[in-house]
PDB file of C-alpha atoms in Angstrom:
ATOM      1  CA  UNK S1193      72.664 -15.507  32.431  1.00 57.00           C
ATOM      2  CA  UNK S1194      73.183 -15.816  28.531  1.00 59.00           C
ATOM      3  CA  UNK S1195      71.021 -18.638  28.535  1.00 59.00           C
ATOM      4  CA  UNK S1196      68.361 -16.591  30.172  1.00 62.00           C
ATOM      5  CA  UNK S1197      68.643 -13.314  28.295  1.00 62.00           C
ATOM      6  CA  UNK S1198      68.629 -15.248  25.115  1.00 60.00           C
ATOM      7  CA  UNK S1199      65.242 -16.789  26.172  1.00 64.00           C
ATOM      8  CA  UNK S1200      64.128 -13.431  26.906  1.00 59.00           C
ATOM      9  CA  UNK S1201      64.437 -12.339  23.678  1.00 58.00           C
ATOM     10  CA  UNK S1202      63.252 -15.624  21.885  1.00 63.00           C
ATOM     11  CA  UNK S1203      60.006 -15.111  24.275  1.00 62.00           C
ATOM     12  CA  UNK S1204      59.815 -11.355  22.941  1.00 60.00           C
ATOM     13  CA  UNK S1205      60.583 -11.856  19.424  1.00 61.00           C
ATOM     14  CA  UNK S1206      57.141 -14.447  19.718  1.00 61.00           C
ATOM     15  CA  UNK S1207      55.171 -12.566  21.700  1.00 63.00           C
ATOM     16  CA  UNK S1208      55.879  -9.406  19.033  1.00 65.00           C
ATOM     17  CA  UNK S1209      55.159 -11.961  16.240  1.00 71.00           C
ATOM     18  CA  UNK S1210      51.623 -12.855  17.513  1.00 66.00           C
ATOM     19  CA  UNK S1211      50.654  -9.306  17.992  1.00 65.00           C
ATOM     20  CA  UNK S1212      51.650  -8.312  14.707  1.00 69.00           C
ATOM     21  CA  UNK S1213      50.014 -11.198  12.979  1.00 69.00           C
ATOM     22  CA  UNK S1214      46.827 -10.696  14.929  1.00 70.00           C
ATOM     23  CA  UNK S1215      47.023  -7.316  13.926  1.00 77.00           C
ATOM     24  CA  UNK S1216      47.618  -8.167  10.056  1.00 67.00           C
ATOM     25  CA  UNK S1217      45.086 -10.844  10.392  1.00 63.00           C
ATOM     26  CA  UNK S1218      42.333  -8.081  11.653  1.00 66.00           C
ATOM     27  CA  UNK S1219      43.342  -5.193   8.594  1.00 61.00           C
ATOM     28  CA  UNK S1220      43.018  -8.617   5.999  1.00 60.00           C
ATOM     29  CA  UNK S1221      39.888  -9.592   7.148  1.00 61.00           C
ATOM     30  CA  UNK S1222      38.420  -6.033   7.248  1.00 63.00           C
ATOM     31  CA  UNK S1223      39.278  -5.407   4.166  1.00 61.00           C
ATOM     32  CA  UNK S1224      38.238  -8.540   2.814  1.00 54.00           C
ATOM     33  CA  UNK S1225      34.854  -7.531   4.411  1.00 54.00           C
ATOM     34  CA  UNK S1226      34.867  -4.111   2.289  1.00 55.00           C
ATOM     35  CA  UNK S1227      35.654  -5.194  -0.755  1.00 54.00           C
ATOM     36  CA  UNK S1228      32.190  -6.300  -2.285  1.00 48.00           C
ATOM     37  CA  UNK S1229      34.299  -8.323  -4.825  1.00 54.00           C
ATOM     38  CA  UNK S1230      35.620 -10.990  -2.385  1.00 61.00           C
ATOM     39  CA  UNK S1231      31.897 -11.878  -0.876  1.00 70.00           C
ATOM     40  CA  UNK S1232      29.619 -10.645  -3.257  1.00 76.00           C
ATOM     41  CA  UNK S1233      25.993 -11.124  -3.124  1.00 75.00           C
ATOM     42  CA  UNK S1234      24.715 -13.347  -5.795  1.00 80.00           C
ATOM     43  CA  UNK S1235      21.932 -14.531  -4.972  1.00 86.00           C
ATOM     44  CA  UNK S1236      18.301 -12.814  -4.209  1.00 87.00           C
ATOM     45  CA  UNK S1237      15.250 -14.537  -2.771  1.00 90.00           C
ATOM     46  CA  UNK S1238      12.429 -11.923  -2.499  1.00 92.00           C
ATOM     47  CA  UNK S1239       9.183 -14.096  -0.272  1.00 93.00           C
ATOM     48  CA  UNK S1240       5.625 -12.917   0.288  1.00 92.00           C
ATOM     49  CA  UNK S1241       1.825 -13.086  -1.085  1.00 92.00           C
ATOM     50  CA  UNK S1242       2.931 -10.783  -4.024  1.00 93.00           C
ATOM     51  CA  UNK S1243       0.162  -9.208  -6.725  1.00 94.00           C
ATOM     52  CA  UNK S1244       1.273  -5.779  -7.650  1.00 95.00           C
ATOM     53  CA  UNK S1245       5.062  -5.701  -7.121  1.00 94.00           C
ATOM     54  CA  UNK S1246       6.956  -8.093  -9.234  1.00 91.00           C
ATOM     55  CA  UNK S1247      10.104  -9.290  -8.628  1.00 90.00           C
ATOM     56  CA  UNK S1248      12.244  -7.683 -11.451  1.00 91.00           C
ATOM     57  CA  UNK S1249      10.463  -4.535  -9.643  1.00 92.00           C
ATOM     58  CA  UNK S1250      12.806  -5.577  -6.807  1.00 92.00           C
ATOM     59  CA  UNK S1251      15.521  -6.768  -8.204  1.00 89.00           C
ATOM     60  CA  UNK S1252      16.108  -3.546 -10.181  1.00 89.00           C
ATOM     61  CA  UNK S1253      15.688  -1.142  -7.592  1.00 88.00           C
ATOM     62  CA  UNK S1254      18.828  -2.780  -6.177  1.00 86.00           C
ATOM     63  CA  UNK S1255      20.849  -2.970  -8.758  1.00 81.00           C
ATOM     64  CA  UNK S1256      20.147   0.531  -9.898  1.00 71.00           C
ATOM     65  CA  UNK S1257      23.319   1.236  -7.582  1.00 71.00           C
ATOM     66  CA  UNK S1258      25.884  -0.883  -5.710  1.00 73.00           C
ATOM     67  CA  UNK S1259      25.076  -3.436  -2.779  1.00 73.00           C
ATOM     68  CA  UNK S1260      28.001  -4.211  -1.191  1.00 72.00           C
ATOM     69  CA  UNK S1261      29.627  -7.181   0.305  1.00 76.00           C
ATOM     70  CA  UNK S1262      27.896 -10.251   1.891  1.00 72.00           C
ATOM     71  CA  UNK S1263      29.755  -8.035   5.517  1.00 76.00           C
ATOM     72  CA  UNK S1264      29.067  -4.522   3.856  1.00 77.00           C
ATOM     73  CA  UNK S1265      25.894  -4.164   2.309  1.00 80.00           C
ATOM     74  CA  UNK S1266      23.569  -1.873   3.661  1.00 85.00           C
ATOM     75  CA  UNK S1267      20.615  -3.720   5.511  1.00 88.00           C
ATOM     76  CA  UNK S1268      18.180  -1.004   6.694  1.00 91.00           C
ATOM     77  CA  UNK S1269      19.699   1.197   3.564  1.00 90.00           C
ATOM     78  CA  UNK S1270      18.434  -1.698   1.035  1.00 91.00           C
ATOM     79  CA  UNK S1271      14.994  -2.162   3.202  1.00 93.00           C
ATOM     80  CA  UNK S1272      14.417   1.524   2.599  1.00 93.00           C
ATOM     81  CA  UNK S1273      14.766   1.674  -0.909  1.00 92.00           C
ATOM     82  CA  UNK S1274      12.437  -1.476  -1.419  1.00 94.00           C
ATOM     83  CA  UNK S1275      10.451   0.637   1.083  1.00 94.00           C
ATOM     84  CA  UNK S1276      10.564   3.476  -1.677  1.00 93.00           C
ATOM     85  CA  UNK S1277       8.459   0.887  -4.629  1.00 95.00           C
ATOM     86  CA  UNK S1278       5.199   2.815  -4.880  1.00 96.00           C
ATOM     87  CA  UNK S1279       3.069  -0.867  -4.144  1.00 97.00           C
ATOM     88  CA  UNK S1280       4.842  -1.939  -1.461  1.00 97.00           C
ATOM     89  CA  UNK S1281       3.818  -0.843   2.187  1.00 96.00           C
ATOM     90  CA  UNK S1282       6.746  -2.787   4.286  1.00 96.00           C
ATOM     91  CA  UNK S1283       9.839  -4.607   3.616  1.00 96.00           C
ATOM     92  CA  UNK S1284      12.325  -6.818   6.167  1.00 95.00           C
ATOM     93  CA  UNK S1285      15.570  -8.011   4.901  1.00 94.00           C
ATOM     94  CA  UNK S1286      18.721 -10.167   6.071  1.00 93.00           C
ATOM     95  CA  UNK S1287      21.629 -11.689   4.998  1.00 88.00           C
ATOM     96  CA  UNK S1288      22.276 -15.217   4.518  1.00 88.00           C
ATOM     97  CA  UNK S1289      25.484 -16.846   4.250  1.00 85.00           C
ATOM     98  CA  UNK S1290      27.359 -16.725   1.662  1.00 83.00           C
ATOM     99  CA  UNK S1291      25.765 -15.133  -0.772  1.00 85.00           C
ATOM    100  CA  UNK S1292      21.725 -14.705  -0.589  1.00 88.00           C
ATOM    101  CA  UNK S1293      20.159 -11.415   0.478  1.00 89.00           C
ATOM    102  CA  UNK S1294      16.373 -12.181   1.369  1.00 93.00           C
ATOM    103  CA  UNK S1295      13.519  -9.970   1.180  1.00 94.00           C
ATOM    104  CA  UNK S1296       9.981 -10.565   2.839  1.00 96.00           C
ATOM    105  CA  UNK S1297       7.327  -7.907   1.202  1.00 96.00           C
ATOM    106  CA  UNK S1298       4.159  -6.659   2.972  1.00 96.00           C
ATOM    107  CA  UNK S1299       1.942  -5.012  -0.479  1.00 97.00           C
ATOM    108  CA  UNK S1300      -0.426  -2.314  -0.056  1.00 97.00           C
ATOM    109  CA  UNK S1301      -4.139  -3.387   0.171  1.00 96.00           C
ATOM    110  CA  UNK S1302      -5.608  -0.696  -2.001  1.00 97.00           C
ATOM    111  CA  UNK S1303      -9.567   0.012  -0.522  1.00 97.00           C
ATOM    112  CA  UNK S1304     -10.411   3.114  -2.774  1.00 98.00           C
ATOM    113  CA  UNK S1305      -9.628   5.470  -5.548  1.00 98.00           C
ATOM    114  CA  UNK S1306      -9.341   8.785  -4.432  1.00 98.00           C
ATOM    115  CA  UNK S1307      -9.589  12.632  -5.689  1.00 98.00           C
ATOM    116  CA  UNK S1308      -8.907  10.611  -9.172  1.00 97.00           C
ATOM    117  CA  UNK S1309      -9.466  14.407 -11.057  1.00 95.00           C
ATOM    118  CA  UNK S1310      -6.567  15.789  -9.477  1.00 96.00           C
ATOM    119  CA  UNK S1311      -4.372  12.601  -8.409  1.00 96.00           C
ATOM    120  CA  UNK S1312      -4.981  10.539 -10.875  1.00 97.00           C
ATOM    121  CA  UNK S1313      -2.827   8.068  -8.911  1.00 97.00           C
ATOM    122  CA  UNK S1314      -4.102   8.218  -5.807  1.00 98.00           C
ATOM    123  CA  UNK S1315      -5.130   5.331  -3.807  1.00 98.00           C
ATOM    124  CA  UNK S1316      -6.210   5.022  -0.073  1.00 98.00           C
ATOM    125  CA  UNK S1317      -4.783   1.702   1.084  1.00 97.00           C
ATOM    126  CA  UNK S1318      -6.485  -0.634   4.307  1.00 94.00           C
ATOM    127  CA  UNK S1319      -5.177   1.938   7.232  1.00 95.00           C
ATOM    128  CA  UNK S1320      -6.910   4.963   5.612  1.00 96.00           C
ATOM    129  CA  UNK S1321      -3.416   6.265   4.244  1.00 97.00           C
ATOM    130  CA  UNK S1322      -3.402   8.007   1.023  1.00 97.00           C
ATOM    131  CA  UNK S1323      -0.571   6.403  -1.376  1.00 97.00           C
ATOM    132  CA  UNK S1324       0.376   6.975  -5.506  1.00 97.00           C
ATOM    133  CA  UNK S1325       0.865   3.828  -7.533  1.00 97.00           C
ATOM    134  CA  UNK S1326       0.231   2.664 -11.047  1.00 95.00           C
ATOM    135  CA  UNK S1327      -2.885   1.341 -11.390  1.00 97.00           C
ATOM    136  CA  UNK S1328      -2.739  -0.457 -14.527  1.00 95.00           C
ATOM    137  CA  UNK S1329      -2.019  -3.890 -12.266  1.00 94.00           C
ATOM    138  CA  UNK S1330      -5.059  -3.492 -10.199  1.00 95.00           C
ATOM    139  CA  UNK S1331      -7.235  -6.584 -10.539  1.00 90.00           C
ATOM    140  CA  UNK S1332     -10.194  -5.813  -9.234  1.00 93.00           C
ATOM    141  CA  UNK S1333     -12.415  -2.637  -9.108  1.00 95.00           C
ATOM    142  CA  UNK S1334     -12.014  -0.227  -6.813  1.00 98.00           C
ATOM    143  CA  UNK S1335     -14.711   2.311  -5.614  1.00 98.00           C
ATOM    144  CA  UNK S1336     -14.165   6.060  -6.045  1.00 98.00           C
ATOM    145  CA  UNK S1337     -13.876   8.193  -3.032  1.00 98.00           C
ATOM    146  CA  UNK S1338     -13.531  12.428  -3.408  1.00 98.00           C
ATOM    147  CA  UNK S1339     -13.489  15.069  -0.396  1.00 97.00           C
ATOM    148  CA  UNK S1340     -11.544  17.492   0.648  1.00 97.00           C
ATOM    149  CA  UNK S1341      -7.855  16.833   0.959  1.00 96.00           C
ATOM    150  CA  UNK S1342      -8.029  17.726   4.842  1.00 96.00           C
ATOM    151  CA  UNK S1343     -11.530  15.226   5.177  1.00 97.00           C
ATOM    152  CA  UNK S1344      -9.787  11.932   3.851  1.00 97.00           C
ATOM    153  CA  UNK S1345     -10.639  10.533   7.863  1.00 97.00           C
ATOM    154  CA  UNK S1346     -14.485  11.732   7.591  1.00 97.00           C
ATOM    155  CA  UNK S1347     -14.952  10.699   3.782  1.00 97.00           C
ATOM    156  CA  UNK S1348     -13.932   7.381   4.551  1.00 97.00           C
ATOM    157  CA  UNK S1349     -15.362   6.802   7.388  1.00 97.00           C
ATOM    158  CA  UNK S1350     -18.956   7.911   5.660  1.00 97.00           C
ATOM    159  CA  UNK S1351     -18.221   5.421   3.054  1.00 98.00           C
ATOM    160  CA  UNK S1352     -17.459   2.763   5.637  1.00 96.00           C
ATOM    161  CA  UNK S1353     -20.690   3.258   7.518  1.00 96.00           C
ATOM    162  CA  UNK S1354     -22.928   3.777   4.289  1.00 97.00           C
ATOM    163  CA  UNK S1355     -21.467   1.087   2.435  1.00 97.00           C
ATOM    164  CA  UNK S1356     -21.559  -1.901   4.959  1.00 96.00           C
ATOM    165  CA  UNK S1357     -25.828  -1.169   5.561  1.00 97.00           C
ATOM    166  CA  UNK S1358     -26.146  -1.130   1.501  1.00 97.00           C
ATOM    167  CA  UNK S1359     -24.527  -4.590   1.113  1.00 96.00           C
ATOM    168  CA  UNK S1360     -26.253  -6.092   3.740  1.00 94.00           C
ATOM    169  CA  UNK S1361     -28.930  -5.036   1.618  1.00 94.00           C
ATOM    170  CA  UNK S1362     -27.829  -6.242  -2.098  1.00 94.00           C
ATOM    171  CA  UNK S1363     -26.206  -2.580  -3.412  1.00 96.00           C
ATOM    172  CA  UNK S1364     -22.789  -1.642  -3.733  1.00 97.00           C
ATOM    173  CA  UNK S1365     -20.556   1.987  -3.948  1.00 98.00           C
ATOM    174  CA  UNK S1366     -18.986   2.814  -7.022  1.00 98.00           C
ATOM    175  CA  UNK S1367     -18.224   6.322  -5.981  1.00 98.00           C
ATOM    176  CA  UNK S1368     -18.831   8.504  -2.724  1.00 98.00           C
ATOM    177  CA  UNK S1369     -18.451  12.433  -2.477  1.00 98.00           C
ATOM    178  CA  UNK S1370     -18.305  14.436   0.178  1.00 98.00           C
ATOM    179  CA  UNK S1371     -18.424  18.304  -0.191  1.00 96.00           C
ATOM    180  CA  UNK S1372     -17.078  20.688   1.441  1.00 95.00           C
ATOM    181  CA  UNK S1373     -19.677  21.274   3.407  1.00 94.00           C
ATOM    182  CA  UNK S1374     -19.741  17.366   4.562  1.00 95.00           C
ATOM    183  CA  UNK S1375     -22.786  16.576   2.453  1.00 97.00           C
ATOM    184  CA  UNK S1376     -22.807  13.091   0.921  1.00 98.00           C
ATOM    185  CA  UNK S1377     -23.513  11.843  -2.364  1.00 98.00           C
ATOM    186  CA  UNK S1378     -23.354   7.860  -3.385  1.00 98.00           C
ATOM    187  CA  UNK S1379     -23.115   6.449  -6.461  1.00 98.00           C
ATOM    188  CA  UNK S1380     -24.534   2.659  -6.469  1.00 97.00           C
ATOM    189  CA  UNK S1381     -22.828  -0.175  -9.213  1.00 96.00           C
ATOM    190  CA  UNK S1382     -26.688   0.204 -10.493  1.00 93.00           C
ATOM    191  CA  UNK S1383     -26.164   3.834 -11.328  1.00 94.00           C
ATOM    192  CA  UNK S1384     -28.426   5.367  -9.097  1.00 95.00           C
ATOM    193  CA  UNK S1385     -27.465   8.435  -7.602  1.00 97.00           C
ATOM    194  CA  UNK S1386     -28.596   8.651  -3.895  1.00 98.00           C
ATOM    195  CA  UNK S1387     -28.297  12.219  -2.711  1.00 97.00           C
ATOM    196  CA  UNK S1388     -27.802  12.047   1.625  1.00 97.00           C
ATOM    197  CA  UNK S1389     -27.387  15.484   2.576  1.00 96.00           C
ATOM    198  CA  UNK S1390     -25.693  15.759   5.871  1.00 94.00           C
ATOM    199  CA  UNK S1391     -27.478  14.614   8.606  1.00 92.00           C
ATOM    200  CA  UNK S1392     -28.595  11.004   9.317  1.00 94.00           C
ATOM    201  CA  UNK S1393     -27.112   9.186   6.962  1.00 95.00           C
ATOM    202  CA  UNK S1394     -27.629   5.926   7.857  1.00 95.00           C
ATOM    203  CA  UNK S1395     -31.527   6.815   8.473  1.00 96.00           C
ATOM    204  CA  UNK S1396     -31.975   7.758   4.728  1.00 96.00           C
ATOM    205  CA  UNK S1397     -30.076   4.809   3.476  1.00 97.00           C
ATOM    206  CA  UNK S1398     -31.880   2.394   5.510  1.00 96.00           C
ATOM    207  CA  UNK S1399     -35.292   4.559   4.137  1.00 96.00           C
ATOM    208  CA  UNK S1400     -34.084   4.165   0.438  1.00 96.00           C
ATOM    209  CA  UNK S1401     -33.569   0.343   0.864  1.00 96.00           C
ATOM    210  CA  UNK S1402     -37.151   0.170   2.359  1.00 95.00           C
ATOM    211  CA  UNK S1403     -39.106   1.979  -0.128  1.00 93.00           C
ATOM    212  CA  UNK S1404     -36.169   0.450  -3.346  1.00 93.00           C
ATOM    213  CA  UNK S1405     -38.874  -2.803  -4.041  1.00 91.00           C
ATOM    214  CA  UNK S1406     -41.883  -0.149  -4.350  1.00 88.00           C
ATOM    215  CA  UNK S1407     -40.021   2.275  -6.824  1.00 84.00           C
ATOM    216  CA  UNK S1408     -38.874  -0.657  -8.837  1.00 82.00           C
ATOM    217  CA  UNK S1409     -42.162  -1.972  -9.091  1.00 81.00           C
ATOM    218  CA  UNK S1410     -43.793   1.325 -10.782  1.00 72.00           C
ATOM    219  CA  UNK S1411     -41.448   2.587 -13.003  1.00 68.00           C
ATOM    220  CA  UNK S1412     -41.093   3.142 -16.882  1.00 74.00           C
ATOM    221  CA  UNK S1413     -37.442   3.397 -17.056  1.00 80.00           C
ATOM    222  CA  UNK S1414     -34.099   3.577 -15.190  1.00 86.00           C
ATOM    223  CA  UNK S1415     -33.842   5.409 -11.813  1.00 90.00           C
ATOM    224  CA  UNK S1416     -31.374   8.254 -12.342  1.00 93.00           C
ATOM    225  CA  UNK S1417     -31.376   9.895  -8.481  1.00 94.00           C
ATOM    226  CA  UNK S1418     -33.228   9.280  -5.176  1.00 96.00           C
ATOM    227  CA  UNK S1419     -32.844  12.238  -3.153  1.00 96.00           C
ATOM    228  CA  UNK S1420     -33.204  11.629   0.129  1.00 96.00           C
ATOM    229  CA  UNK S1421     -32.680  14.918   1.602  1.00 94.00           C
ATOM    230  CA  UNK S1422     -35.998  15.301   3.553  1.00 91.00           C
ATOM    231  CA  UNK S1423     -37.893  14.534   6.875  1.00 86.00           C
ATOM    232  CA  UNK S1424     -39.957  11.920   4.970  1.00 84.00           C
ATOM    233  CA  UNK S1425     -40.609  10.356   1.722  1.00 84.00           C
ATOM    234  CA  UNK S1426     -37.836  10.243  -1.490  1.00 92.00           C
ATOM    235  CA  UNK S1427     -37.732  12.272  -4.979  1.00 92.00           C
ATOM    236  CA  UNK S1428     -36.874  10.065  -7.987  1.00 91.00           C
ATOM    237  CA  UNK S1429     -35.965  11.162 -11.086  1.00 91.00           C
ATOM    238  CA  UNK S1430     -36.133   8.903 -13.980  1.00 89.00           C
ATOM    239  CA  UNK S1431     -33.771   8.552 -16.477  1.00 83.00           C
ATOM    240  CA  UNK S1432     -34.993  10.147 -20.218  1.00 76.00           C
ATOM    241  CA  UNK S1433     -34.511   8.020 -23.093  1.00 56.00           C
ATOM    242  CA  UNK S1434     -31.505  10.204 -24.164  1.00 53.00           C
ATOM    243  CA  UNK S1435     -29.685   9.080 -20.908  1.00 56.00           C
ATOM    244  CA  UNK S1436     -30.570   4.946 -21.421  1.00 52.00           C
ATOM    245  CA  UNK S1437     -27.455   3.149 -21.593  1.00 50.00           C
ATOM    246  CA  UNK S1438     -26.960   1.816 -25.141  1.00 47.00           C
ATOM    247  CA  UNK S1439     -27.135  -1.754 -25.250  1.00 42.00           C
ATOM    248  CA  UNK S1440     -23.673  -3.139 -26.778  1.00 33.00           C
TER     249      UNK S1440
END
């Protein structure tokens, strides 16, 4: 009976022992995972076809406050504030052990300045959506688009539609307006105002490129406008000698 009770409580004492290093085991390993000291993060690898976000852009934007742990950082809280860099339109990020947080960058695709006299840093990106971002790294021109705040759908759509007969013609947009009564005005890369009115658009554009050879041909000096605003036939007006551009 000794015998027995004694291996009763050896067989207790062991069992008790394993629970209660299990246990210890699990509060040292969670708090090694919280403390950001003991699995820091050392190393960051930021991947995709980058042009206007740079990647001290990134990398300070996460260390303007603290990441964490290789087990405690943040994931979807880092993604958003990459997220939050003006130029960049999506972020995914993971960990990889033991030490490298990786970040994959989608950029915005910038298609259009717009409303540039009140937002100066307004940009419309490839979706249509409006977005503010410092334009100093753009690298290539952008066309200027202004309408009402409430039209950005219509203006750029107008724009679309206009500008994809005039290249298949040889002229390109360097500004579009609509009004706020949905009239359209174009500005080509030439500098020749086209004034479209409201109504058939793509009728007057397509008459402006037919009749463009015959009002080159007979003039004296730089086209200023063609309005187009009529059942039939163009007005030009011609630009005055005060309003040549001076040769550099």
């Amino acid at each position: 009976m000794a015998a027995m009770r004694w291996q009763f409580w050896l067989g207790l004492v062991f069992f008790l022992s394993v629970v209660v290093g299990a246990i210890a085991g699990s509060v040292w390993l969670y708090y090694l995972a919280m403390d950001a000291n003991e699995v820091p993060l050392r190393k960051l690898v930021v991947q995709g076809e980058l042009e206007y976000v740079s990647r001290d852009e990134v990398r300070q934007a996460l260390t303007d406050t603290e990441l964490g742990s290789f087990f405690s950082a943040d994931v979807d809280g880092i993604r958003s504030r990459i997220e939050g860099l003006p130029w960049v339109a999506r972020a995914s990020v993971r960990k990889e052990w033991p030490d490298i947080l990786k970040v994959f960058l989608v950029e915005q695709q910038p298609l259009a300045h717009w409303n540039v006299q009140q937002r100066p840093r307004a940009l419309i990106n490839a979706q249509g959506e409006i977005f503010e971002a410092d334009k100093a790294v753009l690298t290539v021109p952008l066309p200027y688009l202004s309408g009402p705040e409430h039209a950005l759908d219509e203006t750029l759509a107008q724009f679309q539609n206009v500008q994809q007969l005039l290249e298949l013609n040889g002229h390109w947009i360097s500004s579009l307006q609509l009004s706020e009564r949905f009239a359209v005005d174009v500005v080509l890369q030439s500098g020749i105002e086209l004034r479209l009115g409201r109504e058939g658009l793509l009728e007057r554009v397509q008459r402006f490129i037919d009749l463009y050879p015959q009002i080159e041909a007979h003039r004296d000096a730089l086209i200023e406008y063609v309005d187009l605003r009529y059942d039939t036939g163009v007005a030009v007006s011609w630009r005055t000698a005060a309003k040549q551009p001076k040769e550099s």
